[in-house]
Short mmCIF file of C-alpha atoms in Angstrom, two decimals:
data_model
loop_
_atom_site.label_atom_id
_atom_site.label_comp_id
_atom_site.label_asym_id
_atom_site.label_seq_id
_atom_site.Cartn_x
_atom_site.Cartn_y
_atom_site.Cartn_z
CA MET A 1 90.28 12.37 -113.30
CA ASP A 2 89.38 14.36 -110.18
CA THR A 3 85.63 14.27 -109.50
CA GLN A 4 85.83 17.70 -107.80
CA HIS A 5 87.18 19.13 -111.05
CA LEU A 6 84.32 17.52 -112.96
CA LYS A 7 81.77 18.86 -110.47
CA ALA A 8 83.16 22.37 -110.92
CA PHE A 9 83.00 21.93 -114.70
CA ILE A 10 79.36 20.78 -114.64
CA THR A 11 78.33 23.59 -112.27
CA VAL A 12 80.00 26.30 -114.36
CA ALA A 13 78.42 24.87 -117.52
CA ASN A 14 74.94 24.80 -115.95
CA LEU A 15 75.11 28.30 -114.47
CA GLU A 16 77.23 29.81 -117.27
CA SER A 17 79.13 31.72 -114.61
CA PHE A 18 82.29 31.13 -112.58
CA THR A 19 81.01 33.47 -109.86
CA ASP A 20 77.64 31.72 -109.53
CA ALA A 21 79.34 28.31 -109.60
CA ALA A 22 81.66 29.36 -106.79
CA GLU A 23 78.67 30.47 -104.71
CA ARG A 24 76.77 27.24 -105.43
CA LEU A 25 79.77 25.08 -104.39
CA HIS A 26 80.72 27.32 -101.44
CA LEU A 27 84.14 28.04 -102.93
CA THR A 28 86.00 31.15 -104.02
CA GLN A 29 86.03 32.12 -107.68
CA PRO A 30 89.83 31.58 -107.94
CA ALA A 31 89.33 28.05 -106.59
CA ILE A 32 86.75 27.31 -109.30
CA SER A 33 89.01 28.78 -111.98
CA LYS A 34 91.91 26.68 -110.71
CA ARG A 35 89.86 23.47 -110.94
CA ILE A 36 88.72 24.24 -114.49
CA SER A 37 92.26 25.14 -115.51
CA ALA A 38 93.61 21.89 -114.05
CA LEU A 39 90.97 19.89 -115.95
CA GLU A 40 91.80 21.71 -119.20
CA GLN A 41 95.50 21.00 -118.71
CA GLN A 42 94.83 17.33 -118.02
CA LEU A 43 92.66 16.99 -121.12
CA ASN A 44 94.91 19.29 -123.17
CA CYS A 45 91.98 21.31 -124.53
CA ARG A 46 89.95 24.39 -123.75
CA LEU A 47 86.52 23.64 -122.24
CA PHE A 48 85.07 27.16 -122.10
CA ASP A 49 85.24 30.17 -124.37
CA ARG A 50 85.50 33.32 -122.26
CA ILE A 51 84.19 36.39 -124.09
CA GLY A 52 83.97 39.36 -121.76
CA ARG A 53 81.62 38.43 -118.93
CA LYS A 54 80.03 35.62 -120.89
CA ILE A 55 81.21 32.02 -121.09
CA ALA A 56 80.14 29.16 -123.31
CA LEU A 57 81.14 25.53 -123.76
CA THR A 58 83.59 24.80 -126.52
CA GLU A 59 83.10 21.78 -128.79
CA ALA A 60 85.33 19.79 -126.41
CA GLY A 61 83.30 21.04 -123.45
CA ARG A 62 80.05 19.95 -125.07
CA ALA A 63 81.52 16.50 -125.70
CA LEU A 64 82.74 16.20 -122.11
CA TYR A 65 79.51 17.38 -120.46
CA PRO A 66 77.37 14.19 -120.74
CA LYS A 67 80.38 12.00 -119.91
CA ALA A 68 81.15 14.08 -116.83
CA GLU A 69 77.53 13.87 -115.69
CA LYS A 70 77.59 10.09 -116.02
CA ILE A 71 80.90 9.77 -114.16
CA LEU A 72 79.65 11.88 -111.27
CA GLN A 73 76.35 10.00 -111.13
CA ASP A 74 78.12 6.61 -111.16
CA VAL A 75 80.38 7.75 -108.31
CA SER A 76 77.38 9.07 -106.34
CA ASP A 77 75.37 5.87 -106.88
CA THR A 78 78.34 3.74 -105.80
CA GLU A 79 78.84 5.77 -102.63
CA LEU A 80 75.14 5.53 -101.83
CA ALA A 81 74.98 1.80 -102.51
CA LEU A 82 77.92 1.15 -100.20
CA SER A 83 76.55 3.48 -97.54
CA ASN A 84 73.10 1.90 -97.73
CA LEU A 85 74.60 -1.54 -97.09
CA SER A 86 75.20 -0.56 -93.49
CA GLY A 87 71.50 0.09 -93.01
CA SER A 88 72.23 3.23 -90.98
CA ILE A 89 70.09 6.31 -91.53
CA SER A 90 72.51 9.20 -91.40
CA GLY A 91 74.32 11.73 -93.55
CA THR A 92 72.94 14.76 -95.37
CA LEU A 93 69.48 14.78 -96.94
CA LYS A 94 68.84 17.58 -99.44
CA LEU A 95 65.16 18.50 -99.71
CA ALA A 96 63.23 21.15 -101.60
CA THR A 97 59.70 22.39 -101.04
CA SER A 98 57.47 25.38 -101.67
CA HIS A 99 56.77 27.95 -98.97
CA HIS A 100 53.10 26.92 -98.82
CA ILE A 101 53.83 23.21 -98.31
CA GLY A 102 56.65 24.00 -95.91
CA LEU A 103 54.31 26.06 -93.75
CA HIS A 104 51.10 24.04 -93.94
CA TYR A 105 52.04 20.39 -94.52
CA LEU A 106 55.64 19.60 -93.55
CA PRO A 107 56.24 20.88 -89.99
CA GLN A 108 54.90 17.75 -88.25
CA PHE A 109 56.90 15.44 -90.54
CA LEU A 110 60.11 17.44 -90.18
CA LYS A 111 59.77 17.48 -86.39
CA SER A 112 59.12 13.74 -86.03
CA TYR A 113 61.79 12.84 -88.60
CA THR A 114 64.56 14.84 -86.94
CA GLN A 115 63.60 13.41 -83.56
CA ARG A 116 63.67 9.84 -84.88
CA TYR A 117 66.82 10.22 -87.02
CA PRO A 118 69.06 12.75 -85.23
CA GLN A 119 72.10 11.64 -87.25
CA VAL A 120 70.56 12.96 -90.47
CA SER A 121 71.43 16.54 -91.37
CA LEU A 122 68.54 18.12 -93.29
CA GLU A 123 69.23 20.77 -95.93
CA LEU A 124 65.89 22.35 -96.85
CA ASP A 125 65.63 24.73 -99.81
CA PHE A 126 62.48 26.70 -100.53
CA MET A 127 61.81 27.04 -104.24
CA ASP A 128 59.03 27.09 -106.81
CA SER A 129 57.79 23.68 -107.92
CA GLU A 130 59.01 24.21 -111.48
CA LYS A 131 62.55 24.97 -110.25
CA ALA A 132 62.41 21.95 -107.94
CA TYR A 133 61.78 19.65 -110.91
CA ALA A 134 64.93 21.01 -112.58
CA ALA A 135 66.96 20.65 -109.35
CA VAL A 136 65.92 17.00 -108.93
CA SER A 137 66.72 16.30 -112.59
CA ARG A 138 70.21 17.78 -112.15
CA GLY A 139 70.80 15.84 -108.94
CA ASP A 140 71.12 18.96 -106.78
CA ILE A 141 68.18 17.83 -104.63
CA GLU A 142 67.34 14.25 -103.63
CA LEU A 143 63.65 14.76 -102.78
CA ALA A 144 61.24 17.60 -103.50
CA ILE A 145 57.80 17.97 -101.89
CA ILE A 146 55.88 20.20 -104.27
CA THR A 147 52.81 20.76 -106.42
CA LEU A 148 52.92 17.91 -108.93
CA SER A 149 52.84 18.71 -112.62
CA SER A 150 50.03 17.27 -114.74
CA GLU A 151 52.74 15.92 -117.07
CA GLN A 152 55.70 14.25 -115.38
CA PRO A 153 59.14 14.37 -117.07
CA PRO A 154 60.28 10.86 -118.10
CA ASN A 155 63.18 10.86 -115.60
CA ILE A 156 61.04 11.82 -112.60
CA GLU A 157 59.18 9.51 -110.21
CA ALA A 158 56.20 11.26 -108.60
CA VAL A 159 54.47 10.05 -105.42
CA PRO A 160 51.07 11.74 -104.81
CA LEU A 161 50.54 12.64 -101.14
CA TRP A 162 47.79 15.21 -100.60
CA GLU A 163 44.88 16.79 -102.42
CA ASP A 164 45.06 20.57 -102.03
CA PRO A 165 41.64 22.11 -102.83
CA LEU A 166 41.57 25.76 -103.89
CA SER A 167 38.83 28.39 -103.82
CA PHE A 168 38.29 31.63 -105.67
CA VAL A 169 38.63 34.41 -103.09
CA VAL A 170 38.11 38.17 -102.81
CA ALA A 171 38.24 40.76 -100.05
CA PRO A 172 35.17 40.83 -97.76
CA ASP A 173 34.24 44.31 -99.13
CA HIS A 174 34.84 43.39 -102.81
CA PRO A 175 31.74 43.74 -105.07
CA LEU A 176 31.84 39.99 -105.79
CA ALA A 177 31.54 39.20 -102.06
CA SER A 178 27.92 40.36 -102.07
CA THR A 179 27.06 38.93 -105.50
CA THR A 180 24.50 36.13 -105.50
CA ALA A 181 25.59 33.05 -107.49
CA PRO A 182 28.62 34.66 -109.22
CA ASP A 183 29.97 33.07 -112.39
CA LEU A 184 33.22 33.20 -114.36
CA THR A 185 31.94 36.02 -116.55
CA GLN A 186 31.64 38.22 -113.48
CA LEU A 187 35.07 37.15 -112.22
CA SER A 188 36.58 38.05 -115.60
CA GLN A 189 35.49 41.66 -115.11
CA TYR A 190 38.07 42.07 -112.33
CA PRO A 191 41.88 41.59 -112.31
CA ALA A 192 43.23 38.25 -111.11
CA ILE A 193 46.28 38.06 -108.84
CA LEU A 194 47.91 34.70 -109.53
CA PRO A 195 51.34 33.04 -109.51
CA ASP A 196 53.59 32.96 -112.56
CA PRO A 197 51.81 31.68 -115.72
CA THR A 198 54.07 28.59 -115.80
CA THR A 199 52.86 27.35 -112.40
CA GLN A 200 50.39 24.49 -112.07
CA THR A 201 47.94 26.69 -110.14
CA THR A 202 47.70 29.35 -112.84
CA GLN A 203 47.53 26.70 -115.55
CA LEU A 204 44.50 25.16 -113.80
CA VAL A 205 42.73 28.52 -113.60
CA LYS A 206 43.56 29.36 -117.23
CA GLN A 207 42.16 26.03 -118.42
CA ILE A 208 38.85 26.63 -116.63
CA PHE A 209 38.50 30.12 -118.11
CA GLU A 210 39.46 28.95 -121.61
CA ARG A 211 36.96 26.08 -121.50
CA ASN A 212 34.23 28.55 -120.62
CA HIS A 213 35.40 31.16 -123.16
CA CYS A 214 36.03 33.79 -120.50
CA GLU A 215 38.82 36.34 -120.38
CA LEU A 216 41.44 36.00 -117.64
CA ARG A 217 43.01 39.35 -116.71
CA ILE A 218 46.17 38.63 -114.70
CA SER A 219 47.84 41.55 -112.92
CA MET A 220 50.82 41.71 -110.59
CA PRO A 221 51.85 38.02 -110.75
CA THR A 222 53.85 36.73 -107.77
CA ASN A 223 54.67 33.22 -106.62
CA TYR A 224 54.40 34.00 -102.90
CA LEU A 225 50.92 32.93 -101.84
CA GLU A 226 51.06 34.98 -98.63
CA THR A 227 51.72 38.08 -100.74
CA ILE A 228 48.80 37.18 -103.02
CA LYS A 229 46.59 36.77 -99.95
CA MET A 230 47.56 40.23 -98.70
CA MET A 231 46.88 41.89 -102.07
CA VAL A 232 43.50 40.17 -102.37
CA SER A 233 42.56 41.10 -98.79
CA ILE A 234 42.98 44.83 -99.54
CA GLY A 235 40.83 44.61 -102.65
CA LEU A 236 43.39 44.68 -105.47
CA GLY A 237 41.78 41.71 -107.25
CA TRP A 238 40.66 38.11 -106.84
CA SER A 239 42.69 34.92 -106.73
CA ALA A 240 42.54 31.15 -106.33
CA LEU A 241 44.14 30.13 -103.02
CA PRO A 242 44.38 26.89 -101.02
CA ASN A 243 41.53 26.42 -98.57
CA THR A 244 44.11 26.12 -95.77
CA MET A 245 44.87 29.85 -96.22
CA ILE A 246 41.29 31.13 -96.08
CA ASP A 247 40.39 33.12 -92.96
CA ASP A 248 38.33 36.22 -92.11
CA GLN A 249 40.59 38.35 -94.35
CA LEU A 250 39.17 36.59 -97.42
CA HIS A 251 35.72 35.84 -98.77
CA PRO A 252 35.31 32.61 -100.82
CA VAL A 253 33.53 33.08 -104.14
CA VAL A 254 31.57 29.91 -104.85
CA VAL A 255 31.17 29.43 -108.60
CA GLU A 256 28.59 26.73 -109.26
CA GLN A 257 29.93 23.46 -110.72
CA MET A 258 33.53 24.73 -110.53
CA SER A 259 36.18 22.96 -108.49
CA LEU A 260 39.91 23.55 -108.29
CA THR A 261 42.32 21.01 -106.79
CA ARG A 262 46.09 20.71 -106.89
CA GLN A 263 47.93 17.45 -106.31
CA LEU A 264 50.80 17.75 -103.86
CA GLY A 265 53.45 15.08 -103.65
CA CYS A 266 57.09 14.05 -103.57
CA ILE A 267 59.39 13.65 -106.57
CA HIS A 268 62.78 12.03 -107.02
CA HIS A 269 64.95 10.95 -109.93
CA LYS A 270 63.96 7.58 -111.39
CA ASN A 271 67.49 6.49 -112.22
CA ARG A 272 69.25 7.56 -109.05
CA THR A 273 69.56 5.45 -105.92
CA LEU A 274 67.83 6.94 -102.89
CA SER A 275 69.85 7.17 -99.71
CA ASN A 276 68.57 5.43 -96.60
CA ALA A 277 67.78 8.88 -95.21
CA ALA A 278 65.66 9.78 -98.27
CA SER A 279 63.88 6.42 -98.26
CA ALA A 280 62.99 6.86 -94.58
CA PHE A 281 61.67 10.36 -95.19
CA LEU A 282 59.55 9.25 -98.15
CA LYS A 283 58.16 6.37 -96.09
CA ALA A 284 57.24 8.80 -93.30
CA LEU A 285 55.40 11.03 -95.77
CA GLN A 286 53.45 8.10 -97.20
#
């Protein structure tokens, strides 16, 4: 059974689209269709129902899916194990990180790593932490350097690396900037500009407001912290941003006995062998 056919099958099943699967695998759509057709002919059964623009796994496809995942993982682990025997640090290392970490924490590590291991080709994807967890679980990414979740999935190994303290911030001319000893009740009177509600940052803020029985009015959510900083700086609301981003465009609002801290770190799949390149990168981070 051709592993490239199985990889095409898994990708189409995950994305529910031949077009998106072709883009993900850097192939043409006819090439993806040809691989699926060849697999269906070999197995003598239909794997996808095609209804208009929508596709869905058939019963046979649902039965094949976990087996195909295991086959591909076994092949990948075997290749890695054999490659690691040589002790060389080379090949392709697929990483994911958030824009904030990529800008404020990783540059020095990326520079020193590429200088020390020039035979490693780095593929760096910028994505939200929540999407990075899913990518590592699927095996699309080997390592992700992100905001760690307070509850780790059972198949994920998390390595804490940095504490990332946050502060409530407003524009320098915002009414709260001149308020003496502001509290959450006063913050709740103004709109908050925060990332998506599923993010760890917004969850932290929501928990603080809920514990103190205060209303949290979220407007214009966006996951780009630089965009949030800009909107706060022109007075559209307040936010909670990493201290590394605070400059003269923002005014910190110190709420007594309130502290916000995110845990940043690296995640990888517990049951998948790390390449020598990934192990070296993780060691450098630690």
